[in-house]
Tab-separated table of N, CA and C in Angstrom:
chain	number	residue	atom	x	y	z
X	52	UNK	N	29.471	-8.858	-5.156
X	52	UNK	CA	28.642	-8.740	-6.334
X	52	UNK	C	28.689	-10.042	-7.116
X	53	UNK	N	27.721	-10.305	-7.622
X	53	UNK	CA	27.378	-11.835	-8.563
X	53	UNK	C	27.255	-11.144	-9.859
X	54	UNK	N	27.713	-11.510	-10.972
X	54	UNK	CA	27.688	-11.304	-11.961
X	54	UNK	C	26.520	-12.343	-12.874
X	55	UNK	N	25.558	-11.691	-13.432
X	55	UNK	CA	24.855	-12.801	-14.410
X	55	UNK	C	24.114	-12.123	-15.559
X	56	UNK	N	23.393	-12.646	-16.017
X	56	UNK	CA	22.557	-12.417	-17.176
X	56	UNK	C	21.151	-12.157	-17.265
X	57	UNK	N	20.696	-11.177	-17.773
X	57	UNK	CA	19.203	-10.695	-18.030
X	57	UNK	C	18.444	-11.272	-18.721
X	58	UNK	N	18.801	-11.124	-20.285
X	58	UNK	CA	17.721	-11.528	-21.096
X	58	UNK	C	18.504	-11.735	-22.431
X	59	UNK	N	20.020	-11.481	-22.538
X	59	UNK	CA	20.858	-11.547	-23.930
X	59	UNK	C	21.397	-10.124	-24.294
X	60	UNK	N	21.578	-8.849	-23.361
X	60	UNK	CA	21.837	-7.256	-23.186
X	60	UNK	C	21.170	-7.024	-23.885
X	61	UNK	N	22.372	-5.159	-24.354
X	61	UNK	CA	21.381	-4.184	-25.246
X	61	UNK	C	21.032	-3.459	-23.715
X	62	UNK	N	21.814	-3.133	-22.583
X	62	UNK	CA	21.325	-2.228	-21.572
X	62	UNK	C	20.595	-2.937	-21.108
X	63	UNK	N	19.840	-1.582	-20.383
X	63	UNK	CA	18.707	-2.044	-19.518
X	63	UNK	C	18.618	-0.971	-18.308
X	64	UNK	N	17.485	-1.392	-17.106
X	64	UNK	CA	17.169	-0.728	-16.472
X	64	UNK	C	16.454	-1.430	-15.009
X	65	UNK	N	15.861	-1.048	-14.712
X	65	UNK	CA	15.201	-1.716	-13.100
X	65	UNK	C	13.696	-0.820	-12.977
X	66	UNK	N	13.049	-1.198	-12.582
X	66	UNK	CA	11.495	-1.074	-11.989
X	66	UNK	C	11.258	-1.641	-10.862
X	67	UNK	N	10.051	-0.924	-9.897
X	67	UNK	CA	9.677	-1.660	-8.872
X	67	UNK	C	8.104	-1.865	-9.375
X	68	UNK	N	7.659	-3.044	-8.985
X	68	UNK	CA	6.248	-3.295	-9.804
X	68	UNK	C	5.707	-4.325	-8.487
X	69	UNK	N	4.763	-3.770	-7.622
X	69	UNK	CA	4.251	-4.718	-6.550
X	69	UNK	C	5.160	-5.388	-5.448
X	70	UNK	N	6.007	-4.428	-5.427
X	70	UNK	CA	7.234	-4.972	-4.365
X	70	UNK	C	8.153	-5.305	-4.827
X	71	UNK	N	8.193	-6.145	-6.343
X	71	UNK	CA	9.164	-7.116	-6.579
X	71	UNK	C	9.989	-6.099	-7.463
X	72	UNK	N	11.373	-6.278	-7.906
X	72	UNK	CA	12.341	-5.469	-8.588
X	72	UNK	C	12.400	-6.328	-9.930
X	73	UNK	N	12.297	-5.371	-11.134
X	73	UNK	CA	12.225	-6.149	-12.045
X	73	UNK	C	13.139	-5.489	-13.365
X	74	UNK	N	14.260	-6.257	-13.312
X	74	UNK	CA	14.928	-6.304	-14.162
X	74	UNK	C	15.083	-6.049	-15.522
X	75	UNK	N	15.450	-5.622	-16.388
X	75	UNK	CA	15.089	-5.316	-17.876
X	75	UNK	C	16.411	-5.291	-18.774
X	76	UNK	N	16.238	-6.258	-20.276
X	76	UNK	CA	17.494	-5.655	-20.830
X	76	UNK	C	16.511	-5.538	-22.550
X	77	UNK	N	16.943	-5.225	-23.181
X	77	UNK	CA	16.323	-5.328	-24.664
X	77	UNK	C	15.398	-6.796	-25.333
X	78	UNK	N	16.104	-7.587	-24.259
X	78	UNK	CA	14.964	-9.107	-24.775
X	78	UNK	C	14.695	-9.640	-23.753
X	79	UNK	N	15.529	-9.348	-22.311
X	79	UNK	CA	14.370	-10.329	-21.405
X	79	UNK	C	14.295	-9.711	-20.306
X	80	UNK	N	14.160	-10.483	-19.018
X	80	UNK	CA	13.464	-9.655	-17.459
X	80	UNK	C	14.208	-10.744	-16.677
X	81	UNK	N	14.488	-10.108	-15.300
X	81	UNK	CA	14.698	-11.206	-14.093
X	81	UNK	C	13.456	-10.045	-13.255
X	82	UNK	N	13.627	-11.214	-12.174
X	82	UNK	CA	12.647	-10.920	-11.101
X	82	UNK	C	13.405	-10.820	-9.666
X	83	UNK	N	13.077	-10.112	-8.748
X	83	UNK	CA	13.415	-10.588	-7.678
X	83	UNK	C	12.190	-10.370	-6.216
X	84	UNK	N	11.637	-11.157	-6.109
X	84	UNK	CA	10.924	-10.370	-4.768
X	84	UNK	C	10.963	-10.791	-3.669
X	85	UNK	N	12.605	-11.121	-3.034
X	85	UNK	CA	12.758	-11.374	-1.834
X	85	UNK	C	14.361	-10.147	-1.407
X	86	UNK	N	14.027	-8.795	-2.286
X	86	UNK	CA	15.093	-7.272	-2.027
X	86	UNK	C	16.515	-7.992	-2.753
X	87	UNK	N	16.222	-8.156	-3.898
X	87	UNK	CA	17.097	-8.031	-4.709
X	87	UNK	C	18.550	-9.585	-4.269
X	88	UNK	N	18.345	-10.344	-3.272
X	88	UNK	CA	18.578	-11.248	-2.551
X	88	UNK	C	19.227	-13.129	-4.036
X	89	UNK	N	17.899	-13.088	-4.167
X	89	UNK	CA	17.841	-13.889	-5.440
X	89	UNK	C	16.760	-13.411	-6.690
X	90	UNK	N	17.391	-13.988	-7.780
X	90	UNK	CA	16.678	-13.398	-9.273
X	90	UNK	C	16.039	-14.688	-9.946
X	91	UNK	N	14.400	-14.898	-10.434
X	91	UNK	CA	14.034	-15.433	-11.146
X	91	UNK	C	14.231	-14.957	-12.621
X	92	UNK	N	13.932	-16.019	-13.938
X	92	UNK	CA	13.612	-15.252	-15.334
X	92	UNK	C	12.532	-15.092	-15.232
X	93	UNK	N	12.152	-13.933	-15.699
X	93	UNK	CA	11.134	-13.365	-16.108
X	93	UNK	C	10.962	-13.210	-17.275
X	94	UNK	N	9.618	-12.722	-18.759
X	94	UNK	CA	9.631	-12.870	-19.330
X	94	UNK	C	10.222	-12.337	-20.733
X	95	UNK	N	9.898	-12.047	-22.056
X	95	UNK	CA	10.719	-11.753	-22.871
X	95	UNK	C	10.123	-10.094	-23.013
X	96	UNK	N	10.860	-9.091	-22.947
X	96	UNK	CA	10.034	-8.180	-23.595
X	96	UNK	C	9.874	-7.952	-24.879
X	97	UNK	N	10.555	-8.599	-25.949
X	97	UNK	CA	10.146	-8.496	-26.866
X	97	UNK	C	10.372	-6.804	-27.137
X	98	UNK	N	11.031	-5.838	-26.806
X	98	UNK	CA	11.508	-4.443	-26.823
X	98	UNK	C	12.233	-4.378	-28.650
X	99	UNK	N	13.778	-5.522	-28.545
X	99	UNK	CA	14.257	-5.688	-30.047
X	99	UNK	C	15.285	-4.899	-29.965
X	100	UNK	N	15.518	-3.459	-29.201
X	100	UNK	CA	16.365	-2.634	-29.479
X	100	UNK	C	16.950	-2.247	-28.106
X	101	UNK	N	17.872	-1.890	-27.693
X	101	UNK	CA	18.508	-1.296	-26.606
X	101	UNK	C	17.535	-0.269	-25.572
X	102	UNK	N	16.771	-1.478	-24.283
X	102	UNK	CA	16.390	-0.537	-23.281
X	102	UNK	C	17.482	0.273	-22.358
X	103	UNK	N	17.383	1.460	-22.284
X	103	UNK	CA	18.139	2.915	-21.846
X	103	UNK	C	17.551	3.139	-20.594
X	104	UNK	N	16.529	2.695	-20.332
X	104	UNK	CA	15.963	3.053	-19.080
X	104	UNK	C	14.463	2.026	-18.565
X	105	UNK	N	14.099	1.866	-17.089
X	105	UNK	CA	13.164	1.273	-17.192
X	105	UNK	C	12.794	1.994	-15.367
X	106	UNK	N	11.108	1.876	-15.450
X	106	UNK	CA	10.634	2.434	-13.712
X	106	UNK	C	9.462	2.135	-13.553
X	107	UNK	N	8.861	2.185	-12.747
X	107	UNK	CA	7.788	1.408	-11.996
X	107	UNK	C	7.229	1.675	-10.974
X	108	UNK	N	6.529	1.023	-10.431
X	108	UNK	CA	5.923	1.298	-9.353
X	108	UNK	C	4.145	1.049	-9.144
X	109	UNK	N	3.781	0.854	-7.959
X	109	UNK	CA	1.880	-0.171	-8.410
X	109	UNK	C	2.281	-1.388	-8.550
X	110	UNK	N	1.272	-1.264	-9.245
X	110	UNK	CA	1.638	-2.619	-10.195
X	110	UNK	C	2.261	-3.039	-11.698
X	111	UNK	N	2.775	-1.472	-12.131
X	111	UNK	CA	2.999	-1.887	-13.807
X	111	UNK	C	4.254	-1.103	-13.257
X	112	UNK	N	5.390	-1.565	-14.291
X	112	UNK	CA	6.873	-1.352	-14.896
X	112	UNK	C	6.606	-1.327	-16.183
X	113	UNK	N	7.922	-0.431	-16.769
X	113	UNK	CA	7.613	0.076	-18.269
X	113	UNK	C	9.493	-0.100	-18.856
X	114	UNK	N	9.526	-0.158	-19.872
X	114	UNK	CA	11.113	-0.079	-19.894
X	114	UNK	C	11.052	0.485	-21.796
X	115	UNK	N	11.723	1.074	-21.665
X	115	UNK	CA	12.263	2.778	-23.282
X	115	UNK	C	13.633	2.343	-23.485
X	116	UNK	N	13.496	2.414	-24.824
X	116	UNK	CA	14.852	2.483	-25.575
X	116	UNK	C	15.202	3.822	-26.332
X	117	UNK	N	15.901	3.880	-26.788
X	117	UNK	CA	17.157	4.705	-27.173
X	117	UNK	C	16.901	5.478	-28.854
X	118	UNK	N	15.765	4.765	-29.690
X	118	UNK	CA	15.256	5.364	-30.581
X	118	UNK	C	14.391	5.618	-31.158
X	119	UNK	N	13.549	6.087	-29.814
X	119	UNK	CA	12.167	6.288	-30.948
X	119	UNK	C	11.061	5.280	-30.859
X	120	UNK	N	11.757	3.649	-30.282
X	120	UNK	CA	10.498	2.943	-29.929
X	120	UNK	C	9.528	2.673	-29.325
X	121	UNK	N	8.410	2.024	-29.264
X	121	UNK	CA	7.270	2.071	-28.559
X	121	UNK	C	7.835	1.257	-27.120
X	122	UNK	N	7.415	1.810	-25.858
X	122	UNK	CA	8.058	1.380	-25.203
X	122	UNK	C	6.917	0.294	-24.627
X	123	UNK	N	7.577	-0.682	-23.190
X	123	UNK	CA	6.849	-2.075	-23.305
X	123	UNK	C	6.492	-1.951	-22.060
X	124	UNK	N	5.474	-2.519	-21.258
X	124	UNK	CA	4.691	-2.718	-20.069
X	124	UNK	C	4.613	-3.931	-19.573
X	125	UNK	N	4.580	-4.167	-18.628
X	125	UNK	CA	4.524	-5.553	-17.389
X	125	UNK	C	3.609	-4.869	-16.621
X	126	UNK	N	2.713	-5.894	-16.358
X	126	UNK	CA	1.699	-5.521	-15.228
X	126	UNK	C	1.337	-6.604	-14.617
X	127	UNK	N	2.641	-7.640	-14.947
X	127	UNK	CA	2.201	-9.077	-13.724
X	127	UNK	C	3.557	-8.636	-13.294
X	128	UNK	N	4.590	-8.465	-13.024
X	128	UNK	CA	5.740	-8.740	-12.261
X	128	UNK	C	6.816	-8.897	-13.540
X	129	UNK	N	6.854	-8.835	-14.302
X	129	UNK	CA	7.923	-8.786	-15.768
X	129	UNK	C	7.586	-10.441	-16.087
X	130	UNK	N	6.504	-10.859	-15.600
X	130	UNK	CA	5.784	-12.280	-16.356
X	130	UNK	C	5.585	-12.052	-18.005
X	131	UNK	N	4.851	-11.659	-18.351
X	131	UNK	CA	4.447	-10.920	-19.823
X	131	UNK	C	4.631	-9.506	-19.845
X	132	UNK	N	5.209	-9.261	-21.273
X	132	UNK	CA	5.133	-8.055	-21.435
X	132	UNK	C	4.655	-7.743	-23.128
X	133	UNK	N	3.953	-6.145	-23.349
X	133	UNK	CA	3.466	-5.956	-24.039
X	133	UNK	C	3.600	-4.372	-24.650
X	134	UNK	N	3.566	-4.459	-26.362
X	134	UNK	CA	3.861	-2.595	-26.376
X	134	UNK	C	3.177	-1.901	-25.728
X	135	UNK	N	3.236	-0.631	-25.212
X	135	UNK	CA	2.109	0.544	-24.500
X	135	UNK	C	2.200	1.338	-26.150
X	136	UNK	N	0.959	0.937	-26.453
X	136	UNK	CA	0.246	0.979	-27.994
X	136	UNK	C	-0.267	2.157	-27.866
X	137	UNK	N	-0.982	2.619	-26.543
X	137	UNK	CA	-1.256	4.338	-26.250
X	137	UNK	C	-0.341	4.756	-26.233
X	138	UNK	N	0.807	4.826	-26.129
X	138	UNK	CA	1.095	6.004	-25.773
X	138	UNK	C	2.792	6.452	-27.472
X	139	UNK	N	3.095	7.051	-27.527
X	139	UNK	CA	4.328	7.597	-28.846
X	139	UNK	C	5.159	6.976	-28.521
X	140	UNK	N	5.666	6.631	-29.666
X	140	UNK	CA	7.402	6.178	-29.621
X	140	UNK	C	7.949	6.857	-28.927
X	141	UNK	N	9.050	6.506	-28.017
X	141	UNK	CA	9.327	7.269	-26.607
X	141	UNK	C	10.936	7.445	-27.181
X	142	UNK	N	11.825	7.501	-26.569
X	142	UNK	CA	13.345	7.749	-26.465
X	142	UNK	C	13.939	8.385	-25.499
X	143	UNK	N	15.009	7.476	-24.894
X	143	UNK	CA	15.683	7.935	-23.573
X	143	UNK	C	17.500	7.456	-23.899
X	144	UNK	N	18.137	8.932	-23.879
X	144	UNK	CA	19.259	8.372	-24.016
X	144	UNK	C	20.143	8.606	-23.178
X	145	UNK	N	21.125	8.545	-23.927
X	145	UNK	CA	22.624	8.918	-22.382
X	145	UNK	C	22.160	7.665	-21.102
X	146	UNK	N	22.141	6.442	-20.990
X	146	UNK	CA	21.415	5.376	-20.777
X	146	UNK	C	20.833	5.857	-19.395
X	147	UNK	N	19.068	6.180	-19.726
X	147	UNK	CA	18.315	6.481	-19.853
X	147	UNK	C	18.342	7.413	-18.751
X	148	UNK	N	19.316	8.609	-18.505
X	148	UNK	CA	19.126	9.670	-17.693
X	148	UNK	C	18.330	10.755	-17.521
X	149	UNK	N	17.932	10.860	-18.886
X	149	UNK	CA	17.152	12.115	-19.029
X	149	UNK	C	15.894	11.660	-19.530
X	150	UNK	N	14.734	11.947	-18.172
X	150	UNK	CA	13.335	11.272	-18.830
X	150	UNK	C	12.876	10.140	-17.742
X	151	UNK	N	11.969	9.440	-18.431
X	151	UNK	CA	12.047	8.392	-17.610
X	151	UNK	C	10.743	8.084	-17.367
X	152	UNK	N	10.596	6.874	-15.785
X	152	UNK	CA	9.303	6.461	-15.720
X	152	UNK	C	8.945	6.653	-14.127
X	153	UNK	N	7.705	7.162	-13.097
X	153	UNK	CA	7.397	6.748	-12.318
X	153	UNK	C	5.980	7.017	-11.843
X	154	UNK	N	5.669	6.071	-10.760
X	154	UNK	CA	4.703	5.819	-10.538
X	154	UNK	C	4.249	6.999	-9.340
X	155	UNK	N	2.787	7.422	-9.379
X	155	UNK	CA	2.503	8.253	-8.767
X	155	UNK	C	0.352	8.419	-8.908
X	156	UNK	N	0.069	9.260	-8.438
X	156	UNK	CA	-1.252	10.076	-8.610
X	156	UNK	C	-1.963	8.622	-9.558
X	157	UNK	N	-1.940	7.420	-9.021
X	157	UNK	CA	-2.526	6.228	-9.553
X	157	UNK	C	-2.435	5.877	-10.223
X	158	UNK	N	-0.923	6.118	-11.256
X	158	UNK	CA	-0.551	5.591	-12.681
X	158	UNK	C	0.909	6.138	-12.930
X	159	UNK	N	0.855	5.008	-14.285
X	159	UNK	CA	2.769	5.201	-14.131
X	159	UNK	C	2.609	6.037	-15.579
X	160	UNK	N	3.122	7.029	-15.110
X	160	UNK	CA	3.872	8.242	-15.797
X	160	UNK	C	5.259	7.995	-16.919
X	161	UNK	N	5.566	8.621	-17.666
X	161	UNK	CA	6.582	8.829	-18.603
X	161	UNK	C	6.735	9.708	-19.082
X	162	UNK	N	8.149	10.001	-19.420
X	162	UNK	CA	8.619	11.762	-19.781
X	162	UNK	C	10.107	10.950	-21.105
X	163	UNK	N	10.186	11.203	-22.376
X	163	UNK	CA	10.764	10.851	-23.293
X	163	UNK	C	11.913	12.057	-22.841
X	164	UNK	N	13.200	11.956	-23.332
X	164	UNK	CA	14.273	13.166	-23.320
X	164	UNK	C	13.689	14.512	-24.142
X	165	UNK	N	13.242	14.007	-25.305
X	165	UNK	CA	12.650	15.137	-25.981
X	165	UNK	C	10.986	16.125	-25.376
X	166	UNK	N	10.579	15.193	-24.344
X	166	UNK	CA	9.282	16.052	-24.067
X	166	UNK	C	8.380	15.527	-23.798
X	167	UNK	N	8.331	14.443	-24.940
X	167	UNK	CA	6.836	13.374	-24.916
X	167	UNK	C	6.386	13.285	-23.590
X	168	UNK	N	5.913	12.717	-23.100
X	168	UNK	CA	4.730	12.436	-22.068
X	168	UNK	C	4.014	11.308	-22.156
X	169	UNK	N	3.461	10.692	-21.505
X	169	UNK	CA	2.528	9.489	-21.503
X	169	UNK	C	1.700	9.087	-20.202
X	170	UNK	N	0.970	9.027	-19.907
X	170	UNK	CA	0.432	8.037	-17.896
X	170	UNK	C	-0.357	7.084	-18.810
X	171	UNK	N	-0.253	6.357	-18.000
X	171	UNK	CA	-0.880	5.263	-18.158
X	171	UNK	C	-1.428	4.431	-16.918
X	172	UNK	N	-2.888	4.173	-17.221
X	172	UNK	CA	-3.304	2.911	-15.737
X	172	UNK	C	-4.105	2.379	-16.553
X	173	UNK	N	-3.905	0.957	-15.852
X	173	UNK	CA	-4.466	0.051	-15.982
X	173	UNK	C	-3.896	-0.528	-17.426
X	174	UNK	N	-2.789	-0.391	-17.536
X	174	UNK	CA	-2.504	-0.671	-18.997
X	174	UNK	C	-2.863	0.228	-20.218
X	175	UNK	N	-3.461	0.937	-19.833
X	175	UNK	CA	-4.263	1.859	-20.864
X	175	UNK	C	-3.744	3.686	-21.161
X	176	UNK	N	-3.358	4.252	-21.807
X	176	UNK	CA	-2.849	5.344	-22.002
X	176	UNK	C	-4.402	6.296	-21.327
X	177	UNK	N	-4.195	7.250	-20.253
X	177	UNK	CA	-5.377	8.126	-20.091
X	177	UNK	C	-4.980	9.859	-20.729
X	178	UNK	N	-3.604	9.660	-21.329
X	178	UNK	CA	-3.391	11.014	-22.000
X	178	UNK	C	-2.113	11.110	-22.455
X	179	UNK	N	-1.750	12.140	-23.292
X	179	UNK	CA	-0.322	12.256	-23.668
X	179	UNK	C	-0.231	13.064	-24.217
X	180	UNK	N	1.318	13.614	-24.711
X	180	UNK	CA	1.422	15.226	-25.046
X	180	UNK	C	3.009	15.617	-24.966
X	181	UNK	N	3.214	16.573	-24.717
X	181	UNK	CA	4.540	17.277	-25.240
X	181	UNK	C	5.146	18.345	-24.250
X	182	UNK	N	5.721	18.000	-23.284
X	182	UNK	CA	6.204	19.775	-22.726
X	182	UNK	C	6.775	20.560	-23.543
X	183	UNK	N	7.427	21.780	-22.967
X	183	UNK	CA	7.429	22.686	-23.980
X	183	UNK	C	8.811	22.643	-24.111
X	184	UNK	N	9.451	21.467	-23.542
X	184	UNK	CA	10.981	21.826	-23.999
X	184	UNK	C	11.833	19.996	-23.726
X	185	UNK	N	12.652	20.405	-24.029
X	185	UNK	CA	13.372	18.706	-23.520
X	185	UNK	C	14.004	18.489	-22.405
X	186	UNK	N	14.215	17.384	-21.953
X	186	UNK	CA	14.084	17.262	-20.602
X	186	UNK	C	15.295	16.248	-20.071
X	187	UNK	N	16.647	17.121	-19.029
X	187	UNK	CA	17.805	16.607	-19.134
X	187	UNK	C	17.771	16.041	-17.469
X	188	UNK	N	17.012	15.879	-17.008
X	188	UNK	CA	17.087	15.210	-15.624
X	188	UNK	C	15.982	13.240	-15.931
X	189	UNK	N	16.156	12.898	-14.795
X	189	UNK	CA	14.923	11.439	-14.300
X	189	UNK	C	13.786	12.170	-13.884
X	190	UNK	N	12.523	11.793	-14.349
X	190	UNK	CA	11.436	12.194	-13.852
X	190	UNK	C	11.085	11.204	-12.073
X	191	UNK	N	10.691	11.827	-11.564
X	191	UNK	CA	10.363	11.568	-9.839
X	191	UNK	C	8.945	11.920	-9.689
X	192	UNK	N	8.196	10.996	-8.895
X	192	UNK	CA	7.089	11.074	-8.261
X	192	UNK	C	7.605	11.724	-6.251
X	193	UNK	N	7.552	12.788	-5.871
X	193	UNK	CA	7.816	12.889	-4.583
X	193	UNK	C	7.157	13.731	-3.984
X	194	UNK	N	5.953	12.951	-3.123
X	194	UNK	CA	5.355	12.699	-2.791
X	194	UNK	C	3.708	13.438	-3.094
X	195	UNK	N	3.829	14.365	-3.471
X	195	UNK	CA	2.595	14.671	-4.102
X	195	UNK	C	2.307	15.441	-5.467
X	196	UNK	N	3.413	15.074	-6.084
X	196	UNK	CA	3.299	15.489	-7.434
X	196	UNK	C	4.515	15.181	-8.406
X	197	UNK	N	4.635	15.041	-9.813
X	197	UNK	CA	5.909	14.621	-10.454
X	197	UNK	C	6.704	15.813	-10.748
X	198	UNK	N	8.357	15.640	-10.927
X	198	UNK	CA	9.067	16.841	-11.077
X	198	UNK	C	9.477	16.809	-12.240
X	199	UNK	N	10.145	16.739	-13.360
X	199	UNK	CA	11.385	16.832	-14.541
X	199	UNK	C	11.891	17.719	-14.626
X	200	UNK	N	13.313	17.940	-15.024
X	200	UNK	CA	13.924	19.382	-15.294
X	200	UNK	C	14.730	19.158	-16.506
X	201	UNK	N	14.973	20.631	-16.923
X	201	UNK	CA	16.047	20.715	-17.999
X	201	UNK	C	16.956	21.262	-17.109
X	202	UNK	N	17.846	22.589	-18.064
X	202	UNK	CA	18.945	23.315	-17.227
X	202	UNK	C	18.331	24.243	-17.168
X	203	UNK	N	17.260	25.075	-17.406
X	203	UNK	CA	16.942	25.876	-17.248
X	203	UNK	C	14.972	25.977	-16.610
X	204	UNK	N	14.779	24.803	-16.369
X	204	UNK	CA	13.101	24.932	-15.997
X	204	UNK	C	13.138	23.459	-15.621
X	205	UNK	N	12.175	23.524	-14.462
X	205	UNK	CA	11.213	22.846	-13.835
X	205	UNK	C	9.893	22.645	-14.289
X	206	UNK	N	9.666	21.082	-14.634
X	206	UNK	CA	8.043	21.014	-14.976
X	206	UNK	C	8.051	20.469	-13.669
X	207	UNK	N	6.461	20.191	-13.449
X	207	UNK	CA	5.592	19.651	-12.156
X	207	UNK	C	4.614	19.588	-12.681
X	208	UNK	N	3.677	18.550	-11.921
X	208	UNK	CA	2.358	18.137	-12.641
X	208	UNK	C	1.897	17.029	-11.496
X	209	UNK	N	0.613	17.466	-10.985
X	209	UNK	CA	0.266	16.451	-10.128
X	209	UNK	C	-0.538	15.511	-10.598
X	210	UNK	N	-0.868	15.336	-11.947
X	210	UNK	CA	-0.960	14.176	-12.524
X	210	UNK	C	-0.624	13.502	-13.659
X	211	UNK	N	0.064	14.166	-14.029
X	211	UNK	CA	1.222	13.445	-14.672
X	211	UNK	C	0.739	13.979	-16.018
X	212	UNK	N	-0.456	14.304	-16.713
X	212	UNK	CA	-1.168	14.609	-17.612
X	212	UNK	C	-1.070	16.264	-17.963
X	213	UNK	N	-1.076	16.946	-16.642
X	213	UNK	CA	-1.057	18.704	-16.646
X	213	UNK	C	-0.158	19.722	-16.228
């Protein structure tokens, strides 16, 4: 194992965004797209607060912090990043187990610990909303529809929206 530096901490998380693995901590990004082998910098996210979690997949990566903030989007490879302005202040805690991000049904999905919801393509929020309860597992895209759980229920939704 090599030990190094992200972006200045505050956590963090990992995404896959167009092949490449992309790194995340509260202020910056590495890159890697030769399997995690060697790491470029990538850019600042500009997040501010402790990312708890980060996921991906397509072409966009997303990375959530821990209270409530708007969480941030890459849709070059963690080159630039920017708030996802569609979609609610998100929150993922217990570093970032419960909730989360993935890609699926042509857009990257999000599930906050408390419920929230979000998809998003193309950069653009196409809906958002609330399950009916909070949510103590990682949300998963496998293979034809997304899962989340608490301790007591299973959501599913084959597009991430219903």
């Amino acid at each position: 194992w090599e030990r190094g530096t992200v972006g200045g901490g505050g956590m963090g998380g990992i995404g896959l965004a167009d092949g490449a693995f992309v790194l995340v901590d509260s202020f910056g990004s590495r890159v890697s797209t030769d399997g995690g082998r060697t790491w470029t910098t990538g850019g600042a996210t500009g997040h501010g607060y402790h990312v708890r979690g980060a996921g991906g997949g397509g072409p966009g990566v997303i990375a959530g912090g821990g209270s409530g903030q708007t969480p941030v989007t890459s849709w070059d490879r963690g080159k630039t990043w920017a708030k996802a302005t569609d979609c609610p202040p998100m929150k993922y805690h217990n570093l970032g187990q419960y909730g989360g991000a993935a890609w699926g049904a042509g857009g990257l999905a999000l599930v906050s610990d408390d419920g929230q919801f979000c998809k998003l393509v193309d950069r653009r929020s196409v809906g958002k909303g609330r399950l009916p309860s909070f949510v103590f597992g990682r949300l998963a895209w496998v293979g034809d529809h997304f899962i989340v759980a608490n301790t007591s229920r299973i959501h599913e939704s084959d597009d991430g929206l219903t």
